[in-house]
PDB file of N, CA and C and ligand atoms in Angstrom:
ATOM      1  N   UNK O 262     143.255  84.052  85.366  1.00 40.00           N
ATOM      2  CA  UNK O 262     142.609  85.362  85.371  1.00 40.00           C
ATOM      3  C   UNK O 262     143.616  86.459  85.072  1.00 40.00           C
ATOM      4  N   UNK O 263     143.695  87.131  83.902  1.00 46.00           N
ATOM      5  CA  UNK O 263     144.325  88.347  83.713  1.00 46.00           C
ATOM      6  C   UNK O 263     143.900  89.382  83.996  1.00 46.00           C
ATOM      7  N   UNK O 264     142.614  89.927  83.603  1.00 60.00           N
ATOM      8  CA  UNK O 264     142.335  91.044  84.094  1.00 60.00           C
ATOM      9  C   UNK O 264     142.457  91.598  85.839  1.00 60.00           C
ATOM     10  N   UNK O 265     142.515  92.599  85.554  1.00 66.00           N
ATOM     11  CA  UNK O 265     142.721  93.008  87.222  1.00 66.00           C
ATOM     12  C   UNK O 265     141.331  93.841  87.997  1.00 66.00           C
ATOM     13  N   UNK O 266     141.131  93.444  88.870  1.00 80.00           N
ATOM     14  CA  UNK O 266     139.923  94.514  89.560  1.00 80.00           C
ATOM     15  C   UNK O 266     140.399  95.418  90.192  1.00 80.00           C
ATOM     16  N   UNK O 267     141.750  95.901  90.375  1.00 91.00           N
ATOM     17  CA  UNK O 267     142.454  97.019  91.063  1.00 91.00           C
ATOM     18  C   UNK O 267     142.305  98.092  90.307  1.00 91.00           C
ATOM     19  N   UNK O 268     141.914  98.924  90.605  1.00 93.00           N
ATOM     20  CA  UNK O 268     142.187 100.070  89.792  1.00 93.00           C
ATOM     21  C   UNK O 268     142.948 101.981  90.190  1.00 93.00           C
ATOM     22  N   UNK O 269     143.632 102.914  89.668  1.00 95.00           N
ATOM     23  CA  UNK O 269     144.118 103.472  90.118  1.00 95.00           C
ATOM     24  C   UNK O 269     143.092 104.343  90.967  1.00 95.00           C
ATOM     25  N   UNK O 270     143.608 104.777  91.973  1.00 96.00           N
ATOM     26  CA  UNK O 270     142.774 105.514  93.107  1.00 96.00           C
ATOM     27  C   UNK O 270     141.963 104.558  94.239  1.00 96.00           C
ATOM     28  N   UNK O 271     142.193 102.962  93.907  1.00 96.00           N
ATOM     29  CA  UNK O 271     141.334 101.930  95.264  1.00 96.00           C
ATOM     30  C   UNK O 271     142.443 102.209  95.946  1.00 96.00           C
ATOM     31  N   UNK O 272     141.535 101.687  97.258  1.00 96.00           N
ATOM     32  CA  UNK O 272     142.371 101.484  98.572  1.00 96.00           C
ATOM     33  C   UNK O 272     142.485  99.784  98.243  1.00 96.00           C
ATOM     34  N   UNK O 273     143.812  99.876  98.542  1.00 96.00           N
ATOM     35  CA  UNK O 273     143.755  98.048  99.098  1.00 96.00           C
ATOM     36  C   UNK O 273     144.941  97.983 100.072  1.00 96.00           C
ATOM     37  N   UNK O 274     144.736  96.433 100.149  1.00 96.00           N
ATOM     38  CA  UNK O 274     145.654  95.776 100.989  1.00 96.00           C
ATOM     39  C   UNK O 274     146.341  94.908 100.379  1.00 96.00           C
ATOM     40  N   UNK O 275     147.802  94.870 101.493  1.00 97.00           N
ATOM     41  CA  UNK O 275     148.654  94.122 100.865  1.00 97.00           C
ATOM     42  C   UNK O 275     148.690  92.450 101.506  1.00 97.00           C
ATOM     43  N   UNK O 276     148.068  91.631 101.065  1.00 95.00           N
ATOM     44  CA  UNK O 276     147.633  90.564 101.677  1.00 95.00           C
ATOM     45  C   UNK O 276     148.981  89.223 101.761  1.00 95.00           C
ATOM     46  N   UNK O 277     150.436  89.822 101.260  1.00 93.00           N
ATOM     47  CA  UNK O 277     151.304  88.486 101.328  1.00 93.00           C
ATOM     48  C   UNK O 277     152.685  89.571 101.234  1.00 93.00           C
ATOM     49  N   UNK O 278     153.923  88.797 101.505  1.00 91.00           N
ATOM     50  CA  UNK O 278     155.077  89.864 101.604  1.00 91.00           C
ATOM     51  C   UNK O 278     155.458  90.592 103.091  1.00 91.00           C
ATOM     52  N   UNK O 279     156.360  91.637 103.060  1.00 91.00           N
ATOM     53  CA  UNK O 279     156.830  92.288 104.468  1.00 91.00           C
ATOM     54  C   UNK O 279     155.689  93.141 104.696  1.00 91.00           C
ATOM     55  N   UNK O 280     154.926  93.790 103.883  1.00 95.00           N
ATOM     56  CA  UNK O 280     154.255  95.088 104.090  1.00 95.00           C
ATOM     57  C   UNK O 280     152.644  94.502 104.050  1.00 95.00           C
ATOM     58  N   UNK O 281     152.843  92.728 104.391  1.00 96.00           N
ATOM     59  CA  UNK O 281     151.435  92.194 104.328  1.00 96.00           C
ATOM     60  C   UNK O 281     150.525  93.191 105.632  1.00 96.00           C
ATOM     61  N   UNK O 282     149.352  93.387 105.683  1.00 96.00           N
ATOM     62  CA  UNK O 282     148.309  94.332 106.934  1.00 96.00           C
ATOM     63  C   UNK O 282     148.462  95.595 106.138  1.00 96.00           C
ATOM     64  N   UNK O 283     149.385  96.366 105.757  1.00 96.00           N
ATOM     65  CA  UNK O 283     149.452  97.704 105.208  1.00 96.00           C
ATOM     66  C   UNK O 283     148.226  97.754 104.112  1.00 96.00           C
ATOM     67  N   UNK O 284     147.747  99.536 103.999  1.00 96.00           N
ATOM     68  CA  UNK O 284     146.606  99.651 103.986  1.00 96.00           C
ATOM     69  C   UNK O 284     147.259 100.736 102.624  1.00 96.00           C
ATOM     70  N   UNK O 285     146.777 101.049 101.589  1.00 97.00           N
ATOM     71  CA  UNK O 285     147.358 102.795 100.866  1.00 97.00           C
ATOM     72  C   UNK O 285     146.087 102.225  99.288  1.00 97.00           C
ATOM     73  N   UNK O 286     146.589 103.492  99.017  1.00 97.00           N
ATOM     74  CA  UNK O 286     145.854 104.356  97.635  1.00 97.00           C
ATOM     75  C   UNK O 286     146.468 103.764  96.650  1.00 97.00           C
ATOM     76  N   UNK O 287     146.014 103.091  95.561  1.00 97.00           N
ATOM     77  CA  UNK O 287     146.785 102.696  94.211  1.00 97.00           C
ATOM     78  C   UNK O 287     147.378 104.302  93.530  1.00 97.00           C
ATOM     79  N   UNK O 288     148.416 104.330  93.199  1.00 97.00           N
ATOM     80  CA  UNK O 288     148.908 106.050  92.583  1.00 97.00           C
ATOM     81  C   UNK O 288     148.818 105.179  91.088  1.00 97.00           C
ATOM     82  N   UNK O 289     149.572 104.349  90.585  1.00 97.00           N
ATOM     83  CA  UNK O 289     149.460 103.965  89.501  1.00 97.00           C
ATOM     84  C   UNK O 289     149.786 102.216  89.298  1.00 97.00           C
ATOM     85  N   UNK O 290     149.271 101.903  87.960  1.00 95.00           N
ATOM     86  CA  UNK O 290     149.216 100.385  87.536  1.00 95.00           C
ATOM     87  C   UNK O 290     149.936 100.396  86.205  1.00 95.00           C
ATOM     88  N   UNK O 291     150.694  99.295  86.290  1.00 94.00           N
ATOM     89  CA  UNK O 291     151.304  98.253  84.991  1.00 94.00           C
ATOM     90  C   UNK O 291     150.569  96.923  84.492  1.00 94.00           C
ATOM     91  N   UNK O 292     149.368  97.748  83.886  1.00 91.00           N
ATOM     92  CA  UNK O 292     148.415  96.317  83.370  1.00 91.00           C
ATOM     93  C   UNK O 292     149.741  95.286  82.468  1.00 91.00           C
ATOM     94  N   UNK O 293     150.757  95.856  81.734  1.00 93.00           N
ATOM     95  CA  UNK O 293     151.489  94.769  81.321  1.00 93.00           C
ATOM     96  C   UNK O 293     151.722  93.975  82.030  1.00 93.00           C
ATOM     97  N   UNK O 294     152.956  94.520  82.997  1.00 94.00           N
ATOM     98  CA  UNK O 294     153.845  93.854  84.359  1.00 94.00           C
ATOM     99  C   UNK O 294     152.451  93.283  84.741  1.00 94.00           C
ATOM    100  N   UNK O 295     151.655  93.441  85.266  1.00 93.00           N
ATOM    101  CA  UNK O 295     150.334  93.331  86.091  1.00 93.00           C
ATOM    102  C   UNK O 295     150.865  93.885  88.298  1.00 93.00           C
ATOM    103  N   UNK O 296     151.457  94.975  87.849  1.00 96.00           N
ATOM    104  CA  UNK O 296     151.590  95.673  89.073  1.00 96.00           C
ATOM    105  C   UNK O 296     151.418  96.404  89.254  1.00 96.00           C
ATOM    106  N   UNK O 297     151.088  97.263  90.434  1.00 97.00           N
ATOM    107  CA  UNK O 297     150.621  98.706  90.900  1.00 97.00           C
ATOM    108  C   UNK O 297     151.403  99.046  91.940  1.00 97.00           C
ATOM    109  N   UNK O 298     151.344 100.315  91.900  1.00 97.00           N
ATOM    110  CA  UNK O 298     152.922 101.120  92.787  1.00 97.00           C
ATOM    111  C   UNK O 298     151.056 101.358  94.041  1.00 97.00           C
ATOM    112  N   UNK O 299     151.627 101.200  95.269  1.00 97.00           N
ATOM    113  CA  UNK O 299     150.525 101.982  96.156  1.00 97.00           C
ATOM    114  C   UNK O 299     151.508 102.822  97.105  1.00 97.00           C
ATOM    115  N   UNK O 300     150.495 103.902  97.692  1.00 97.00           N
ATOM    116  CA  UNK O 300     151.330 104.776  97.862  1.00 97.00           C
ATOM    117  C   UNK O 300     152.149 104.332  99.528  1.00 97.00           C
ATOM    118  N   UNK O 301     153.102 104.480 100.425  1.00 96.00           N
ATOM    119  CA  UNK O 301     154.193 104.284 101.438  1.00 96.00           C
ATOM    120  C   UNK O 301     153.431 103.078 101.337  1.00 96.00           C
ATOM    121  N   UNK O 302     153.793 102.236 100.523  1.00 96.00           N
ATOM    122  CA  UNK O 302     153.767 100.533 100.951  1.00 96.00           C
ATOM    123  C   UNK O 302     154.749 100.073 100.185  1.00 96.00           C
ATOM    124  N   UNK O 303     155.631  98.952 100.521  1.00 96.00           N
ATOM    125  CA  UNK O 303     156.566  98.378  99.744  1.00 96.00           C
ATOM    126  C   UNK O 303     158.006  99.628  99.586  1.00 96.00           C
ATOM    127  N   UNK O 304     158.010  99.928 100.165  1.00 95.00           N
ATOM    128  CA  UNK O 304     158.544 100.872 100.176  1.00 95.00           C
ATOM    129  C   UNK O 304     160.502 100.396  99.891  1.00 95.00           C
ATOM    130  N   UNK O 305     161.510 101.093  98.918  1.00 93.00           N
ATOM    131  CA  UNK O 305     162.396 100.644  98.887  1.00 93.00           C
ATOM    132  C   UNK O 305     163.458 102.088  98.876  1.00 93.00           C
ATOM    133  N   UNK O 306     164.727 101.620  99.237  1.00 92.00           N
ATOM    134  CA  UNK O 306     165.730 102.930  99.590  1.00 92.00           C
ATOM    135  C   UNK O 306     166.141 102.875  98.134  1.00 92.00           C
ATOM    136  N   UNK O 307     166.874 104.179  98.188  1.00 88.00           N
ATOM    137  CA  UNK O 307     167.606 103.782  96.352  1.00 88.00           C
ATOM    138  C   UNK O 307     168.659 105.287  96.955  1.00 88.00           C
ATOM    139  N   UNK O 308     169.641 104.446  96.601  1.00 87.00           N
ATOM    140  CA  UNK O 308     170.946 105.619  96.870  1.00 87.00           C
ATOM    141  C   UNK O 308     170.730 106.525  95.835  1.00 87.00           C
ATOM    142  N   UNK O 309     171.479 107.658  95.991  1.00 85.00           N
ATOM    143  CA  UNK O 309     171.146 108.701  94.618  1.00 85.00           C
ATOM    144  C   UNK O 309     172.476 109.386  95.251  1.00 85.00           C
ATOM    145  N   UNK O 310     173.477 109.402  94.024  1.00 85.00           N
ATOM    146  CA  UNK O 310     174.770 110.480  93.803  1.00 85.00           C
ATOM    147  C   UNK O 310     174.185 112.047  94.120  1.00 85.00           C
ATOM    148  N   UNK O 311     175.302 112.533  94.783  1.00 85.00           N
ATOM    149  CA  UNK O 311     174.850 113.790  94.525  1.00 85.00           C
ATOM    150  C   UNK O 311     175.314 114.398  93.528  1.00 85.00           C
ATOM    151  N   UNK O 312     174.918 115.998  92.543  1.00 84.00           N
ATOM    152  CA  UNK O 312     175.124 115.901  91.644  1.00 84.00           C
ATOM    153  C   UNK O 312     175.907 117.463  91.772  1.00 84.00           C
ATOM    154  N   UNK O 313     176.973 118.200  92.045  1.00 84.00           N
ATOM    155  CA  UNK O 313     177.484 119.459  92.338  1.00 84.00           C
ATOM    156  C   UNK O 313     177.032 120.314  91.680  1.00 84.00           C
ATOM    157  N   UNK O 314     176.965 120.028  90.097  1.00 86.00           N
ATOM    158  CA  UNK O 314     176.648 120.945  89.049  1.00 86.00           C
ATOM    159  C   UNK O 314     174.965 121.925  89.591  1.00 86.00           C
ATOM    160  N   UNK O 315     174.334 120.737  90.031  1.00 83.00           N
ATOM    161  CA  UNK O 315     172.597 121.577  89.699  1.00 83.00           C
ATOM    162  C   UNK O 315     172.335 121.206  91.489  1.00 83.00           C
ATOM    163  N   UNK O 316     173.143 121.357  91.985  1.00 83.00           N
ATOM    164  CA  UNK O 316     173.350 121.761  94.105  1.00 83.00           C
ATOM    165  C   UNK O 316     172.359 120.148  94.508  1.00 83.00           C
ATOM    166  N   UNK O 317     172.368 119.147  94.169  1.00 80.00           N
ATOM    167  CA  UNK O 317     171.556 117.833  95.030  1.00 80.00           C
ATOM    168  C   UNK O 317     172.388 117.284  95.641  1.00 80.00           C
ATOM    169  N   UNK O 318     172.577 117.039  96.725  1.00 82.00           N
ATOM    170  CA  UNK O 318     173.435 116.049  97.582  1.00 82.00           C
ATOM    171  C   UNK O 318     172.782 114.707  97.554  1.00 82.00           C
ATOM    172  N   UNK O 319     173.655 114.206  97.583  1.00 84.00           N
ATOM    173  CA  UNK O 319     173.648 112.390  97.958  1.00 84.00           C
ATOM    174  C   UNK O 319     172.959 112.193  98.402  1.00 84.00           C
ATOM    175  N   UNK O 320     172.164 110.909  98.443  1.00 89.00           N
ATOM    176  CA  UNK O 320     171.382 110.267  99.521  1.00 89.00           C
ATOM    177  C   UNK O 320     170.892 109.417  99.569  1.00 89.00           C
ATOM    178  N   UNK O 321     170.057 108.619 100.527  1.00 89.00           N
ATOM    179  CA  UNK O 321     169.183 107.680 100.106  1.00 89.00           C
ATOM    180  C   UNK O 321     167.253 108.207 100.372  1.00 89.00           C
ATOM    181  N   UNK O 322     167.054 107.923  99.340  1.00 88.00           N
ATOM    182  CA  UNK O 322     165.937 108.459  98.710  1.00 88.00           C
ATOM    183  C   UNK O 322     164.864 107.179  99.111  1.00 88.00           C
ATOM    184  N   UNK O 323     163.850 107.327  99.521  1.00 92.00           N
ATOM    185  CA  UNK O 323     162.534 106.523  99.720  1.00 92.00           C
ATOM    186  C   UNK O 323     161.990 106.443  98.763  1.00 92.00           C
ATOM    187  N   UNK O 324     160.991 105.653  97.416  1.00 93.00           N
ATOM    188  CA  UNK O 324     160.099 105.103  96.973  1.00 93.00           C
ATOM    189  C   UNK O 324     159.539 103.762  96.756  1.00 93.00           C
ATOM    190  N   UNK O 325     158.350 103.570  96.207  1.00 96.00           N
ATOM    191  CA  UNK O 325     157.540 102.566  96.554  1.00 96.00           C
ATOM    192  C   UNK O 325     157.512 101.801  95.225  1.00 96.00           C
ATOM    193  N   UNK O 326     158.158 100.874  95.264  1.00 96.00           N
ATOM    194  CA  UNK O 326     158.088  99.900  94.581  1.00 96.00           C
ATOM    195  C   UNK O 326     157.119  98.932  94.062  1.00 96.00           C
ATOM    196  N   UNK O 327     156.547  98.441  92.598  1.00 97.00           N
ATOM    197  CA  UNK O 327     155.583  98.416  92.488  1.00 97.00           C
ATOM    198  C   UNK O 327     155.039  96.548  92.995  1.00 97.00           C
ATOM    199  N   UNK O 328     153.878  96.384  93.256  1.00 96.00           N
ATOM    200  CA  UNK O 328     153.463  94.968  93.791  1.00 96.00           C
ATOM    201  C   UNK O 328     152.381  94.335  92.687  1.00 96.00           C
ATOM    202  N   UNK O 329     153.028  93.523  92.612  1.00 95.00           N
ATOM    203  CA  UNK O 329     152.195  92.037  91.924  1.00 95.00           C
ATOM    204  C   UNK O 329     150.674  92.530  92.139  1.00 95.00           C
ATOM    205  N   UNK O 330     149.751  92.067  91.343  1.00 93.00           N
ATOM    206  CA  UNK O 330     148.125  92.645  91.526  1.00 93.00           C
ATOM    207  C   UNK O 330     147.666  91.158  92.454  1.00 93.00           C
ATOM    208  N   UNK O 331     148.449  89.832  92.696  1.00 93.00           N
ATOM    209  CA  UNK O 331     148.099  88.848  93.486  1.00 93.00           C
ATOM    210  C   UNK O 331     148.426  89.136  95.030  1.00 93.00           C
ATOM    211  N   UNK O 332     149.395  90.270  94.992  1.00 95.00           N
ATOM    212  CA  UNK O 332     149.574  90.578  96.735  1.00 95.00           C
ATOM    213  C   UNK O 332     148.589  91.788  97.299  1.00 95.00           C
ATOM    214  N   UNK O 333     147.890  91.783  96.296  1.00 95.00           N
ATOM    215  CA  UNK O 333     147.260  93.174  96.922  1.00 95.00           C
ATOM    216  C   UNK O 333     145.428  92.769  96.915  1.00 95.00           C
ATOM    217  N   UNK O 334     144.581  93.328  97.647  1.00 94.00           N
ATOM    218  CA  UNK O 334     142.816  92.801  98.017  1.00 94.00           C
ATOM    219  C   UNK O 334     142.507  94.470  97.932  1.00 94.00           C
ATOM    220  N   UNK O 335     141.464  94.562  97.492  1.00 94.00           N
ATOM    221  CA  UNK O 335     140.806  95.234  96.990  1.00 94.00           C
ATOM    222  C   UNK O 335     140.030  95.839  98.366  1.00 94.00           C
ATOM    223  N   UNK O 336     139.994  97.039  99.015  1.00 95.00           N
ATOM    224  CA  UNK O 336     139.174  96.910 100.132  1.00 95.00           C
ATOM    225  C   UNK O 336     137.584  97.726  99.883  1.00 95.00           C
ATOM    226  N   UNK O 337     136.723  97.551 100.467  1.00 94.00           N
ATOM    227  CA  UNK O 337     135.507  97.689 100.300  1.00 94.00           C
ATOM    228  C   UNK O 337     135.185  99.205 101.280  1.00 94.00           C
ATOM    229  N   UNK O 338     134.786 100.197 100.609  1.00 90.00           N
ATOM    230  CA  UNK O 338     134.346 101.273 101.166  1.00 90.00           C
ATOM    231  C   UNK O 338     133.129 100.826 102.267  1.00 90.00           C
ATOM    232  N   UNK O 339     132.309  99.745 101.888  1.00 93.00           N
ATOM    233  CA  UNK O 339     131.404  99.426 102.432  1.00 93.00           C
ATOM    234  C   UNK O 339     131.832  98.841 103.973  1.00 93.00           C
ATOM    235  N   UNK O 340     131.728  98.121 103.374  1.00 93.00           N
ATOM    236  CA  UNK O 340     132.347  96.951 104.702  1.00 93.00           C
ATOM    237  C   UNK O 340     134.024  97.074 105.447  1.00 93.00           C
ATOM    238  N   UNK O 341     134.662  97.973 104.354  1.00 92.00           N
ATOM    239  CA  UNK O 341     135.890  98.399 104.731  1.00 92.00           C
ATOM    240  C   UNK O 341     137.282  97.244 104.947  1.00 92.00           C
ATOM    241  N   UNK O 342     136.384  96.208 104.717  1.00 91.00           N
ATOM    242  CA  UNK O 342     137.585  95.044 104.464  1.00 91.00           C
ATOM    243  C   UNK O 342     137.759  94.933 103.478  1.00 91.00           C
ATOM    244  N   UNK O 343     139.518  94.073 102.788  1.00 93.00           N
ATOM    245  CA  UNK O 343     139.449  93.235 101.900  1.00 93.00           C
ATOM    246  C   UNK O 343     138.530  92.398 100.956  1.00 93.00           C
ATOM    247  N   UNK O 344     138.407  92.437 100.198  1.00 92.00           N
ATOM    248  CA  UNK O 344     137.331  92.122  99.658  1.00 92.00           C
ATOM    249  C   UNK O 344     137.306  91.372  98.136  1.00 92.00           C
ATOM    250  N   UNK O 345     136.378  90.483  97.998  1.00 91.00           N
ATOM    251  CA  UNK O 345     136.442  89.562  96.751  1.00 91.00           C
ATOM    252  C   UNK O 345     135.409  90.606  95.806  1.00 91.00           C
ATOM    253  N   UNK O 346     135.978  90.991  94.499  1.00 92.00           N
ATOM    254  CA  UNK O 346     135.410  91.630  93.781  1.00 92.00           C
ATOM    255  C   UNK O 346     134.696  91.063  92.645  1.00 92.00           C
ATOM    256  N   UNK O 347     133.113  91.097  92.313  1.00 93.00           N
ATOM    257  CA  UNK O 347     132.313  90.845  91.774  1.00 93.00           C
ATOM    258  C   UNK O 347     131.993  91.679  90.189  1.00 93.00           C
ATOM    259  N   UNK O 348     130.923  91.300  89.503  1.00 93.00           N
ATOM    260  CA  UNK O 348     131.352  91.938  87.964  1.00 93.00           C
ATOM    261  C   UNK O 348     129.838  92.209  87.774  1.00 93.00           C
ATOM    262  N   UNK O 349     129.780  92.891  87.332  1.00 94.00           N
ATOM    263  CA  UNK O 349     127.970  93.326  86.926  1.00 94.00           C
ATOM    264  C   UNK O 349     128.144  94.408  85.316  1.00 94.00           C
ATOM    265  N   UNK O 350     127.162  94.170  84.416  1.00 94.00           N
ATOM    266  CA  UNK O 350     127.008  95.267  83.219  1.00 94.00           C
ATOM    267  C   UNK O 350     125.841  95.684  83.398  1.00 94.00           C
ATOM    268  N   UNK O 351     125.940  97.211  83.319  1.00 93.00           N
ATOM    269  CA  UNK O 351     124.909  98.046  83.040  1.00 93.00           C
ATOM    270  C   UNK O 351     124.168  97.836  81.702  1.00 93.00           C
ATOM    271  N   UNK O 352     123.099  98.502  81.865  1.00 95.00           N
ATOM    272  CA  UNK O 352     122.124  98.218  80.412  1.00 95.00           C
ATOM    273  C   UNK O 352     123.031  98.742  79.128  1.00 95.00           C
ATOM    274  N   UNK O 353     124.212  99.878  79.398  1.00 95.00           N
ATOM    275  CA  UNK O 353     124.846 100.117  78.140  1.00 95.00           C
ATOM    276  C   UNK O 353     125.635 100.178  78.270  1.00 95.00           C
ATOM    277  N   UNK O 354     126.382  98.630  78.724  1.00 94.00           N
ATOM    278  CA  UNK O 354     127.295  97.982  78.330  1.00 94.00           C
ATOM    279  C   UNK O 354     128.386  97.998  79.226  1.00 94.00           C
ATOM    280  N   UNK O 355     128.407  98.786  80.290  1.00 92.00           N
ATOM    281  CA  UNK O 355     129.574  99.257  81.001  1.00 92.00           C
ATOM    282  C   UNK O 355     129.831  98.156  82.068  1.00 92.00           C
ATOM    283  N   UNK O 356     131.217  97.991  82.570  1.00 92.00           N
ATOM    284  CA  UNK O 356     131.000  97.097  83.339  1.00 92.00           C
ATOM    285  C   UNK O 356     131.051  97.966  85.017  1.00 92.00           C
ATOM    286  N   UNK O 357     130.674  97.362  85.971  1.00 93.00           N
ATOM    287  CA  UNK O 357     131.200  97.819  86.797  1.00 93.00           C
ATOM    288  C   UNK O 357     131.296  96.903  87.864  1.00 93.00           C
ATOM    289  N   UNK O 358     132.468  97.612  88.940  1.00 94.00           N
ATOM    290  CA  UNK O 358     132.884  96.314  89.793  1.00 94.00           C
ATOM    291  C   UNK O 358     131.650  96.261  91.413  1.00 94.00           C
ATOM    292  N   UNK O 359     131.826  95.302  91.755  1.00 94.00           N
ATOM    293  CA  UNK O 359     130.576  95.250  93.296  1.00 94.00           C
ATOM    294  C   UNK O 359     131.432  94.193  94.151  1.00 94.00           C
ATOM    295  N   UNK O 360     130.968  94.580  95.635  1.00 95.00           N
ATOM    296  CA  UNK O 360     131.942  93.931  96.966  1.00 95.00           C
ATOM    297  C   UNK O 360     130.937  92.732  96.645  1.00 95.00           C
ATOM    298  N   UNK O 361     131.844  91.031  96.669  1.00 95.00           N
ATOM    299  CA  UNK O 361     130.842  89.814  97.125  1.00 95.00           C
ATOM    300  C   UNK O 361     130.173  89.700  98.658  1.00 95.00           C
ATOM    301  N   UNK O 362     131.128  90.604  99.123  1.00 94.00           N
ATOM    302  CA  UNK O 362     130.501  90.492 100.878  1.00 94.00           C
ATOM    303  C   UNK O 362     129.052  91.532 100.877  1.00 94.00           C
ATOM    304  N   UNK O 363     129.218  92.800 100.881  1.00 96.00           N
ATOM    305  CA  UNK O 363     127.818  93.696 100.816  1.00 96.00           C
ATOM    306  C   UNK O 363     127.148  93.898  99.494  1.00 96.00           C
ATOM    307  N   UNK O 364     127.690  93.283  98.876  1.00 95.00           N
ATOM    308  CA  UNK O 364     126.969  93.533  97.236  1.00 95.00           C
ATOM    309  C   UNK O 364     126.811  95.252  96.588  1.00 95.00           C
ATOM    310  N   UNK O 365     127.976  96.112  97.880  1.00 93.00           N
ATOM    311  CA  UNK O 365     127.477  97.207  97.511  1.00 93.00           C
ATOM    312  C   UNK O 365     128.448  97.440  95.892  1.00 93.00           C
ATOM    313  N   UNK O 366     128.305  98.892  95.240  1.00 92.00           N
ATOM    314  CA  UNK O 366     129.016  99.082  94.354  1.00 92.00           C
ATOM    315  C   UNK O 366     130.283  99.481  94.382  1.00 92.00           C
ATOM    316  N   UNK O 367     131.754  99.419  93.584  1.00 91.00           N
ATOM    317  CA  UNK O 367     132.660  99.571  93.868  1.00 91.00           C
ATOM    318  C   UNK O 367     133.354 101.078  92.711  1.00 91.00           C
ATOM    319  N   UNK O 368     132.373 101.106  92.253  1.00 86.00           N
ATOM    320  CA  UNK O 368     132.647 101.917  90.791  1.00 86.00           C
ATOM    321  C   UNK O 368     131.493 103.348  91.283  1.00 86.00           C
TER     322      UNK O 368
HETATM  323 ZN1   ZN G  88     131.654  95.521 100.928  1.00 82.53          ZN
END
């Protein structure tokens, strides 16, 4: 399966890894990579020089590193869990996604 049912702005979960239970907002996706950055999850330090010229001091800097689309579940507004995502087309043509647990819509 390549395609992904994640899309930017779901909530999901991170279902494998350190930050497995953590809950956040997709900010953005790498359909290449097939990863999505979500927001304070996965979270990694990254030293940063300071730079005298334009006044930034040193430091270590927080961001979120992006996760595999296999560690992350899709959660259901409905039912509010994790959730196995289902596929349905509208009469013109569109697809849209639906929870297998409440059958509600996800789109
Ligand atoms: Zn649901």
């Amino acid at each position: 399966m390549k395609k992904s049912a994640i899309h930017v702005k779901d909530k999901v979960m991170v279902i494998s890894g350190k930050d497995r239970g953590k809950v956040g907002q997709v900010k953005k996706i790498d359909r290449k990579k097939e990863r999505a950055v979500v927001e304070q999850v996965n979270m990694v330090k990254r030293h940063t020089k300071g730079n005298p010229y334009s006044g930034q001091s040193g430091g270590i800097q927080e961001k979120e590193a992006p996760l595999h689309y296999s560690n992350l579940a899709l959660i259901c507004d409905s039912c509010t869990k994790p959730t196995k995502v289902g596929y349905t087309w509208t009469e013109d043509g569109r697809k849209l996604r639906f929870c297998k647990k409440c059958n509600e819509m996800l789109d």
